[in-house]
Coordinates of C-alpha atoms in Angstrom, one line a residue:
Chain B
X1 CA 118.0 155.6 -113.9
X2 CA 114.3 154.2 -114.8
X3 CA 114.8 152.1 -118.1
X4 CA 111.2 150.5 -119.0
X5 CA 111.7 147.7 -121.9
X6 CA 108.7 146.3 -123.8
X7 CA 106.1 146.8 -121.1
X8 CA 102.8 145.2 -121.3
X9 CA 99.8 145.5 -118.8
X10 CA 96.5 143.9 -118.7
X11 CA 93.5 144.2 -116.9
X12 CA 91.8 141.1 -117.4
X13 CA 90.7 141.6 -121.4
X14 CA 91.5 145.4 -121.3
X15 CA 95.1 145.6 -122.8
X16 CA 96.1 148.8 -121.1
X17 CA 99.5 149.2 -121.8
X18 CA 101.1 147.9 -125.2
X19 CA 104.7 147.6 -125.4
X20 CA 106.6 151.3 -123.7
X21 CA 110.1 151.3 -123.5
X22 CA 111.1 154.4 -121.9
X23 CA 114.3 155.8 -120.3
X24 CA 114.2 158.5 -117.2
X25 CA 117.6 159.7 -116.4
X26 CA 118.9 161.0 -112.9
X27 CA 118.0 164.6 -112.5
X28 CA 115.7 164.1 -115.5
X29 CA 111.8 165.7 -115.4
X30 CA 109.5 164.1 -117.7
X31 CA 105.9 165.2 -118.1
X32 CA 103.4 162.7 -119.5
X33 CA 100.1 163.9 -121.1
X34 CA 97.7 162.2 -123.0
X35 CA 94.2 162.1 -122.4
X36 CA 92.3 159.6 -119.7
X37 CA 92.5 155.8 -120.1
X38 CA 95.5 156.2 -122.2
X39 CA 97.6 154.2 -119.5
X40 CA 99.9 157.0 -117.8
X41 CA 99.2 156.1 -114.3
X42 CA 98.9 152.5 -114.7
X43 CA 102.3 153.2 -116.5
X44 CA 103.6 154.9 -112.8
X45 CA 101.7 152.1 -110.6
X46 CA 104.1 149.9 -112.5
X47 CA 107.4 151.5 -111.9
X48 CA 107.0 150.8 -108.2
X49 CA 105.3 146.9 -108.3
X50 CA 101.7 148.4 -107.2
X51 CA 100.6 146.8 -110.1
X52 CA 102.2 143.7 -111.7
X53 CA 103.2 143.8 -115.4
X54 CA 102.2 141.0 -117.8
X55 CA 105.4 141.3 -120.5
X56 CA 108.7 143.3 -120.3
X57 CA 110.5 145.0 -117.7
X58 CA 111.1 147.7 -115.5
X59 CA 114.4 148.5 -113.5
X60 CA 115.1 151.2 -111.3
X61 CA 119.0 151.6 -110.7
X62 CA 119.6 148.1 -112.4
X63 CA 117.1 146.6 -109.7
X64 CA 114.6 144.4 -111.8
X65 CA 111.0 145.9 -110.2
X66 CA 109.2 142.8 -110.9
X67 CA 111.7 140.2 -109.9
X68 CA 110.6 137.9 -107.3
X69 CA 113.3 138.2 -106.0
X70 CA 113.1 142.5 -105.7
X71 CA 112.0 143.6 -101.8
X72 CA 109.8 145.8 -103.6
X73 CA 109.1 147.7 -99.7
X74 CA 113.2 148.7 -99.9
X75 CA 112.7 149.8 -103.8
X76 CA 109.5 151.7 -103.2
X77 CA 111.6 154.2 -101.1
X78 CA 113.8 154.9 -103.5
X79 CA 110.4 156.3 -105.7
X80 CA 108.0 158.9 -103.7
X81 CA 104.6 159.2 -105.2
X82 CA 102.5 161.2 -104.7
X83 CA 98.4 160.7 -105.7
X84 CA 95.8 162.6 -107.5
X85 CA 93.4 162.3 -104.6
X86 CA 96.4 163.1 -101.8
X87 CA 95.8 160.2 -98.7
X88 CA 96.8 161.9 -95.9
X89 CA 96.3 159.6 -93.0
X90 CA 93.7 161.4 -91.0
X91 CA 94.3 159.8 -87.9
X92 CA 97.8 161.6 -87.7
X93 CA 99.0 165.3 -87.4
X94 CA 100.9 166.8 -90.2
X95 CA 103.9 165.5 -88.5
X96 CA 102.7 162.5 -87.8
X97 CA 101.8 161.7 -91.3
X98 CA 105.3 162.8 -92.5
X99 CA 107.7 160.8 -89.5
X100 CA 105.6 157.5 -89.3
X101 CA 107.2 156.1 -92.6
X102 CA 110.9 157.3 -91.8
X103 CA 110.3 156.1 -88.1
X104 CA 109.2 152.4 -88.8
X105 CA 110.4 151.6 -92.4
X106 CA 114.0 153.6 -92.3
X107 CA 114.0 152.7 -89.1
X108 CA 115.3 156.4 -87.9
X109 CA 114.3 157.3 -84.2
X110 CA 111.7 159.0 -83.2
X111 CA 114.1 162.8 -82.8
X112 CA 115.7 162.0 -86.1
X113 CA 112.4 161.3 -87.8
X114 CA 110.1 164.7 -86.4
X115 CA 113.5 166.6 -87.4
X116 CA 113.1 165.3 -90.8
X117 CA 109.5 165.5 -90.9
X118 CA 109.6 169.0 -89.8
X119 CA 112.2 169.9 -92.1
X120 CA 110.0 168.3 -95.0
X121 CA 107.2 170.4 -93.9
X122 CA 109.1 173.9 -93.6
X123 CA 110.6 172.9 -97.0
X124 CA 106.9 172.4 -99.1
X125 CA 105.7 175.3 -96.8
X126 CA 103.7 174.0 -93.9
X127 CA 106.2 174.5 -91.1
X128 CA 102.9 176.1 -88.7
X129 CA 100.9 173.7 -89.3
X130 CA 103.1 170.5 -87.4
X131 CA 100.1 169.9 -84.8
X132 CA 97.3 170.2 -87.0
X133 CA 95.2 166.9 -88.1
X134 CA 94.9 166.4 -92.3
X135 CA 91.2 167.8 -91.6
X136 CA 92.0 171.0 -90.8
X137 CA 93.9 171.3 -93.9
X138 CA 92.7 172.8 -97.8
X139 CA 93.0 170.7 -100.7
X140 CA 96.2 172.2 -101.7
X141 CA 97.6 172.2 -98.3
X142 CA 97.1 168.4 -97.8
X143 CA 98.5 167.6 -101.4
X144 CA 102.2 169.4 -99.6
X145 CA 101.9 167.3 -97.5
X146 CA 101.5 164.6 -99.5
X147 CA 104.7 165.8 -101.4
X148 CA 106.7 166.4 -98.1
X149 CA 105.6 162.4 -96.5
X150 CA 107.2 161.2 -99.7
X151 CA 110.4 163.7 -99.5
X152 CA 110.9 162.6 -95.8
X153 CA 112.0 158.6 -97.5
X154 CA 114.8 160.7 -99.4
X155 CA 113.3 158.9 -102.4
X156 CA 115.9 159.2 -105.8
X157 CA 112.7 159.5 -108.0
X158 CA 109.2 161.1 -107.2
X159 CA 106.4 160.4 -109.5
X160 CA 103.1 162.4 -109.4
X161 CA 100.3 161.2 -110.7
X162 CA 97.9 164.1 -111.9
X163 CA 98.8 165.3 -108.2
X164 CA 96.7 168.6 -109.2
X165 CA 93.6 167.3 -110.5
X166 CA 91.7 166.6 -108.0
X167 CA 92.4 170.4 -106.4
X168 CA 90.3 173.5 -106.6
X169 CA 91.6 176.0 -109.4
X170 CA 93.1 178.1 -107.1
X171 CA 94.9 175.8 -104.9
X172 CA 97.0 174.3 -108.1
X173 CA 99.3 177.3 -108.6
X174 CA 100.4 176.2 -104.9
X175 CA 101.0 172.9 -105.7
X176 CA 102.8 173.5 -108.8
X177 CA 105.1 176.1 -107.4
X178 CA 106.3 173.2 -104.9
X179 CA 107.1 170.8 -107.7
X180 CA 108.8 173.4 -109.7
X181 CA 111.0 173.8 -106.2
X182 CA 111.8 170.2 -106.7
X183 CA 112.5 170.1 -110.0
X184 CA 115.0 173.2 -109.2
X185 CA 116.6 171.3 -106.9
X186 CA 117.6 168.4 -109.2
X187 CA 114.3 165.8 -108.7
X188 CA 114.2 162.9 -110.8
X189 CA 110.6 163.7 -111.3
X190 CA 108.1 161.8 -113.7
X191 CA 104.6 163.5 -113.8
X192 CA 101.9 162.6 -115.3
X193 CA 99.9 165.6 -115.5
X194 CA 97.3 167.9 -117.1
X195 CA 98.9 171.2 -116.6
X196 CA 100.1 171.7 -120.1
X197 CA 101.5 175.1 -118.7
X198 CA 104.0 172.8 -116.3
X199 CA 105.2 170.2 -118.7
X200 CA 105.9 172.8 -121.2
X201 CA 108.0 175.3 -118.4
X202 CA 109.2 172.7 -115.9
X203 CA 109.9 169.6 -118.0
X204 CA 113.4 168.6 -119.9
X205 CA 111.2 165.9 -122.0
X206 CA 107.3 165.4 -122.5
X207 CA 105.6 161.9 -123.2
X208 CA 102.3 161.8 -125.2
X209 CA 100.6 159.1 -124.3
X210 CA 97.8 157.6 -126.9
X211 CA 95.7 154.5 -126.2
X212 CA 98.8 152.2 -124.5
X213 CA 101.3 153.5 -126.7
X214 CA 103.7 156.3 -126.2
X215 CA 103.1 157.9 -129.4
X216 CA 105.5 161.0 -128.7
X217 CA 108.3 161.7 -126.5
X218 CA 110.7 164.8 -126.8
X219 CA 111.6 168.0 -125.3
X220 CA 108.6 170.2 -124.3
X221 CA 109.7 172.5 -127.6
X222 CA 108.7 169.5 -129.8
X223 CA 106.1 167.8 -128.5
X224 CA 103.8 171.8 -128.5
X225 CA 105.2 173.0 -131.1
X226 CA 106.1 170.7 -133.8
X227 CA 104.1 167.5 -133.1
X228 CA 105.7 164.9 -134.9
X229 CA 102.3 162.9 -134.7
X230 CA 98.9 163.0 -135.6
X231 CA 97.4 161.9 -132.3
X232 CA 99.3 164.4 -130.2
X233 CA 98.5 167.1 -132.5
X234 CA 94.7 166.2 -132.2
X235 CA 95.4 166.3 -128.7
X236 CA 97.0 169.6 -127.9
X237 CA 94.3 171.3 -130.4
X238 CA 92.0 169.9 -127.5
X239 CA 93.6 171.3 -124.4
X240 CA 95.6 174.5 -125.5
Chain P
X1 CA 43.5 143.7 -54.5
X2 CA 47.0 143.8 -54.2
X3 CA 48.2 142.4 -50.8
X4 CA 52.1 141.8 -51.2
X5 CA 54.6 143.1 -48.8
X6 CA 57.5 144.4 -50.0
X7 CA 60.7 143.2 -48.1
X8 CA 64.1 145.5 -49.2
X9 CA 66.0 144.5 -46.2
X10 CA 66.8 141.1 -47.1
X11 CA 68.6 142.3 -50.6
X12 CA 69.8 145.3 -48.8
X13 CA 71.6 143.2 -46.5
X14 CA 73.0 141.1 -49.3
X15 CA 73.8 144.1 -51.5
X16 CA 77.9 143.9 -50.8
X17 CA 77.0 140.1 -52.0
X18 CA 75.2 141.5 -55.2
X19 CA 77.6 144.3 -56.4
X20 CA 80.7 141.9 -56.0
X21 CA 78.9 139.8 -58.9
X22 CA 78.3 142.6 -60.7
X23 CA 81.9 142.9 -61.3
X24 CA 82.3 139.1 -62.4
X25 CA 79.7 140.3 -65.1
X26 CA 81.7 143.1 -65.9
X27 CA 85.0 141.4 -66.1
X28 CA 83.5 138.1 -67.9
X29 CA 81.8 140.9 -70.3
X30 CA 85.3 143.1 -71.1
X31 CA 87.3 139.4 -71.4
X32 CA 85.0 138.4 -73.7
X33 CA 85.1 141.4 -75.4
X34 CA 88.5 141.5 -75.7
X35 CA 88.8 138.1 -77.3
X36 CA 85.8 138.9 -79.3
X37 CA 87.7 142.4 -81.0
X38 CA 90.6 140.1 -81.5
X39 CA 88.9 136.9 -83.3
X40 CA 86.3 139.1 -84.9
X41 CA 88.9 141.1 -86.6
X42 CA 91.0 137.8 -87.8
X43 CA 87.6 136.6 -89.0
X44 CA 87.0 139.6 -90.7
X45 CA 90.0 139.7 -92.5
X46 CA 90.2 136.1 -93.3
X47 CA 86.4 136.4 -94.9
X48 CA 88.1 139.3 -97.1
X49 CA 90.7 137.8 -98.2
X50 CA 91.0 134.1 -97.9
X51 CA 89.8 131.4 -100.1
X52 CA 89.2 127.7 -99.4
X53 CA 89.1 126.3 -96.1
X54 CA 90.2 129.6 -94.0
X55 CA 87.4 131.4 -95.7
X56 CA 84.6 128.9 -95.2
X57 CA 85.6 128.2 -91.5
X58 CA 85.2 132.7 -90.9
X59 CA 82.0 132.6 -92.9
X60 CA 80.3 129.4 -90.4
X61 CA 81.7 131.5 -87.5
X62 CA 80.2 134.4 -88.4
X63 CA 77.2 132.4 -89.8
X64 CA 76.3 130.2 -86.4
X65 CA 77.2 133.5 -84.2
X66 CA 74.7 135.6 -85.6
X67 CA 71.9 133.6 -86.5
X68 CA 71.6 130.6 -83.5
X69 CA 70.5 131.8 -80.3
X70 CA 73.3 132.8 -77.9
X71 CA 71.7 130.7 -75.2
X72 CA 72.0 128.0 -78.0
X73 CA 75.7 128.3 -77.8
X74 CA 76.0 128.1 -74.5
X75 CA 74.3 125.0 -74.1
X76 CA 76.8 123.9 -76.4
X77 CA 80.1 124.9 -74.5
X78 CA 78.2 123.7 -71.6
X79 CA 76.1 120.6 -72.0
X80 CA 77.3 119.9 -75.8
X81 CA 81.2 119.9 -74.8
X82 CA 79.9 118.1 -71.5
X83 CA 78.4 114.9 -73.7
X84 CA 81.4 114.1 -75.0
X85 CA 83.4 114.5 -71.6
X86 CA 84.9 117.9 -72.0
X87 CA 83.7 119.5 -68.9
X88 CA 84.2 123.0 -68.4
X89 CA 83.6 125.2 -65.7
X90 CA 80.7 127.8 -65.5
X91 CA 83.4 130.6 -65.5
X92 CA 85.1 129.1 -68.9
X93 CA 81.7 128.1 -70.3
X94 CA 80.1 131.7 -70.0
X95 CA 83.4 133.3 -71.2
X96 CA 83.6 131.0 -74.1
X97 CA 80.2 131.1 -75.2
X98 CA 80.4 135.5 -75.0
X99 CA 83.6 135.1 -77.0
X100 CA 82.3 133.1 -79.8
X101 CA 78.8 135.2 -79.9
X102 CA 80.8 138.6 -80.0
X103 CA 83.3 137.6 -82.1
X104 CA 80.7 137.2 -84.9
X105 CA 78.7 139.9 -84.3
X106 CA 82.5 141.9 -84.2
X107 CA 83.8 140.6 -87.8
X108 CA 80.6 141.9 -89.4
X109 CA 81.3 145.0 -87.8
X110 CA 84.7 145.1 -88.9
X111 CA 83.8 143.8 -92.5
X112 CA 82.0 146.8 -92.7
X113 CA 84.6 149.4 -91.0
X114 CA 87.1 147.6 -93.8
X115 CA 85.1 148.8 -96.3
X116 CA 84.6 152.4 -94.9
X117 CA 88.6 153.0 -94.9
X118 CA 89.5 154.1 -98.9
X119 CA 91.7 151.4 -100.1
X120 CA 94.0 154.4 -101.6
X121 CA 95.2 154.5 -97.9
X122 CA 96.6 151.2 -98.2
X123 CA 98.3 152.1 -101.3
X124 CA 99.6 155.3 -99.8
X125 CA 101.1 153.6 -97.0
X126 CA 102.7 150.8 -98.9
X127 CA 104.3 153.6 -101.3
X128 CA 105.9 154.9 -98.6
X129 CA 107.3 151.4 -98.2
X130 CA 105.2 150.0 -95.4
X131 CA 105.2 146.1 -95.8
X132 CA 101.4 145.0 -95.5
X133 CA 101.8 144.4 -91.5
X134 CA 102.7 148.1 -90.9
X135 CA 100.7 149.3 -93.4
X136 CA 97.6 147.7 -91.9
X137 CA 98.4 148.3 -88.0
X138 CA 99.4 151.9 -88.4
X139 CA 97.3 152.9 -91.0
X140 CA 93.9 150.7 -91.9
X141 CA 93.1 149.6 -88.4
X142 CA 92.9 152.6 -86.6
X143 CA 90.7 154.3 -89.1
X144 CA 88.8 150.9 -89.0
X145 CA 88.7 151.3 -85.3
X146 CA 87.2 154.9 -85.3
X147 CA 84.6 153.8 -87.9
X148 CA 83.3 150.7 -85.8
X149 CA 83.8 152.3 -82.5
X150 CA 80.2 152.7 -81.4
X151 CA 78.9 149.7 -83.0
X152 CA 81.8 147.9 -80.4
X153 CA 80.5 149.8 -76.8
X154 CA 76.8 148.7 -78.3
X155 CA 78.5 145.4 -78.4
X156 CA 79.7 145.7 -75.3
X157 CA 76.4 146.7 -73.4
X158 CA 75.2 143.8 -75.5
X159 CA 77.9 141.3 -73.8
X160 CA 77.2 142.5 -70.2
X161 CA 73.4 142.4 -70.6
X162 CA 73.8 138.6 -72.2
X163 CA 76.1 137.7 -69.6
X164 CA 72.9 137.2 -67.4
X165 CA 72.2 133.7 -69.5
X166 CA 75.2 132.5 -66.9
X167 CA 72.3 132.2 -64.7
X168 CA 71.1 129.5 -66.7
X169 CA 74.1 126.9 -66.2
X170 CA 74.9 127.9 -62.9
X171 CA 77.5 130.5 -63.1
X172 CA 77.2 133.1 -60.5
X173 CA 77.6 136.6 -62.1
X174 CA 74.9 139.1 -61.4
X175 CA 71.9 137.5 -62.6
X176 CA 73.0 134.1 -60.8
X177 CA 73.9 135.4 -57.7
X178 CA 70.3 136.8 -57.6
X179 CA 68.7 133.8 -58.6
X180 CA 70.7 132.3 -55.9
X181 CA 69.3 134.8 -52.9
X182 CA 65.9 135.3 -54.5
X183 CA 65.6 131.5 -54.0
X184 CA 66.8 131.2 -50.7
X185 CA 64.5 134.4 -49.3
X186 CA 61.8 134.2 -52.0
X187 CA 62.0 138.4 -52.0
X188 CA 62.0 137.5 -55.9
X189 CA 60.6 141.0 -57.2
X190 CA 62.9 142.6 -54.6
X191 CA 65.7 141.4 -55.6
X192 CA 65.4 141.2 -59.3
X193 CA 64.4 144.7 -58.9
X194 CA 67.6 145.8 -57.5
X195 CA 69.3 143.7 -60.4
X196 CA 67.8 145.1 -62.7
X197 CA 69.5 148.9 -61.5
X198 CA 72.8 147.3 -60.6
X199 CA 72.3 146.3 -64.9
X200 CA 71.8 150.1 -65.9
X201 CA 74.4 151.2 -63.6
X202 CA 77.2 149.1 -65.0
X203 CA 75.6 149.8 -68.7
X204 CA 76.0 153.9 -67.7
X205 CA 79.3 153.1 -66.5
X206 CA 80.6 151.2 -69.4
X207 CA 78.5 153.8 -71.7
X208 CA 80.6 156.8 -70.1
X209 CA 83.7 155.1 -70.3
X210 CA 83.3 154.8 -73.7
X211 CA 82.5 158.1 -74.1
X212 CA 86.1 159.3 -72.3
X213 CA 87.8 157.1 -74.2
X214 CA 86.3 157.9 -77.2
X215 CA 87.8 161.4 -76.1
X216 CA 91.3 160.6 -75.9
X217 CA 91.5 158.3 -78.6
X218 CA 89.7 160.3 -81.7
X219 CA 90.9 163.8 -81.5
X220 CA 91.0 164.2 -85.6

């Protein structure tokens, strides 16, 4: 379970996050939507220490994140994450990319960790493309891949931050379609996302987020069609 | 008008002589690479991302390096170190002086190979749970590696080129060695002539070399 309490971020004078508390439960899929600059990713950067918090707290399975104490590398692979603009390491093959992490930082060897990654890979749909490097890949394709490094830490939490903006139209249905898999499967999965068609299908709760403050959180059947604020009902007039 | 005799045999028969410096230059050059890739890249990443003392010491490095003359810096692991009773020989002077004048030259290189690799790779890899060691040996500096590749074989050729300054406090690599028979046979044009290819054939070699390697390493 992610329980946020009182969270506050800065950057420098820019007061980007003021005050979420936030549960996630196991098995739980949260969507959060709000438009840019409203702090949702900054708000995911937190719940795995890549960017430190100024007030509050986060824990992750009673683990305080920001405690000095926390070996933030053995937290972070309990929480995949996958980015908007996808980071495959181009100087690796697909399988490469996915066994590295589950090689050096799980410490598996090197047959256990191509048999994950290659598992990984069959599983978000890339099994014939093990050889190939990132460059060879489309848009879509590399974003799977993205999805399948992170699956191959057997994270308990994946968060994707706008992980189909950045993609050509077309490629997003694919993308999509591979997080709906997950969320089928039982993913803890918190996404912020612009894909008002997937928060309102896939999700069990959606977030609205509004200038650093969660103005809205409910189930998808709420939060599009009877808007308990003002802000979110500006909003979804905007993007429906 | 022009009444000089050429005289090849001389150098000919010293050629075996001549080619057996030729690989001191070589191996004095890659040593000093070598050292050079690894200090350039600490001072690199201690210009990034030190402060203080650490950062200042990179930044006179890098600083002296680049803008003294390398025969300068020579005369100062030679003669300079020599004043004050630390005498070294040729052989460490040479390979000292390289090191310290690639080593510069490399950290700007690197600076700027740093700054080619997206820093959301960094991030990538430390979500996966790479601490900052892994994270930077398996994913930054590779990609750093590819980006500053050629500017390191131009260093290279540079290294075995500037070796030839050896001559000057009597080390005898290539350029020494002839200095050393052209003086004793006075066949100066000769020999500096056949130097002079012995140079562009290593440079060719070390060039194509590169170029294999450069094959093997960067298949993405």
């Amino acid at each position: 379970m992610i329980q946020v309490r009182g969270l506050h971020k800065h950057f420098g004078d820019l007061h980007v996050l003021k005050g979420i508390d936030l549960d996630v439960n196991k098995g739980e899929v949260l969507s959060v939507i709000g438009s840019s600059g409203s702090g949702k990713s900054t708000l995911l950067y937190c719940l795995n220490s890549l960017e430190q918090i100024q007030k509050g707290s986060v824990h992750v399975d009673g683990i305080d994140v920001h405690a000095k104490q926390t070996d933030v590398n053995k937290l972070r692979q309990k929480l995949g994450m996958v980015f908007q603009q996808w980071n495959s390491f181009p100087h690796l093959t697909v399988l490469e990319n996915v066994a590295l992490a589950p090689r050096i930082v799980s410490g598996k060897s090197k047959e256990e960790a191509y048999a994950m990654a290659e598992k990984q890979l069959k599983h978000v749909g890339l099994g014939d493309k093990l050889k190939n490097y990132p460059s060879s890949l489309s848009g879509g394709q590399q974003q799977r891949l993205a999805i399948a490094r992170a699956l191959a830490m057997e994270p308990e939490y994946m968060l994707f931050d706008e992980a189909t903006s950045a993609l050509d139209p077309e490629k997003v249905g694919e993308v999509l379609d591979t997080m709906r898999l997950l969320a089928e499967e039982g993913m803890t999965m918190i996404c912020v996302t612009h894909e008002m068609g997937f928060a309102k299908e896939v999700s069990d709760r959606v977030a609205y987020f509004h200038e650093g403050i969660m103005e809205e959180i409910g189930p998808p059947e709420q939060i599009f069609q009877a808007p308990q604020s003002e802000h979110t009902r500006k909003f979804l007039a905007n993007v429906l | 008008m022009f009444d000089y005799n050429f005289h090849w045999r001389p150098v000919l028969k010293t050629l075996p002589d001549l080619i057996q410096a030729g690989l001191t230059t070589l191996e004095v050059a890659s040593l000093s690479m070598l050292i050079g890739i690894v200090l350039g890249l600490c001072l690199a990443l201690m210009r990034m991302n030190m402060t203080g003392p650490l950062k200042w010491f990179a930044v006179s490095w890098i600083e002296l390096a680049r803008n003294t003359p390398a025969l300068f810096q020579l005369f100062f692991f030679g003669f300079g170190l020599g004043a004050i009773g630390i005498n070294l020989t040729p052989y460490t002077i040479i390979l000292t002086g390289l090191s310290f004048n690639c080593a510069g030259y490399l950290a700007e290189n690197f600076r700027g190979g740093f700054q080619a690799v997206p820093d959301t790779q960094l991030k990538a890899a430390r979500c996966l749970g790479m601490n900052a060691w892994q994270a930077y040996t398996r994913i930054v500096i590779p990609q750093v590696f590819r980006v500053v590749y050629h500017p390191i074989t131009n260093q290279m050729v540079w290294a075995v080129l500037m070796s030839s300054l050896g001559m000057l406090i009597g080390f005898r690599e290539l350029s020494g060695e002839t200095q050393f028979f052209a003086s004793r046979t006075f066949r100066i044009f000769e020999y500096f002539a056949v130097t002079a290819v012995l140079y562009y054939i290593i440079v060719k070699i070390v060039l194509a070399a590169s170029r294999l390697l450069a094959m093997r390493l960067f298949r993405y």
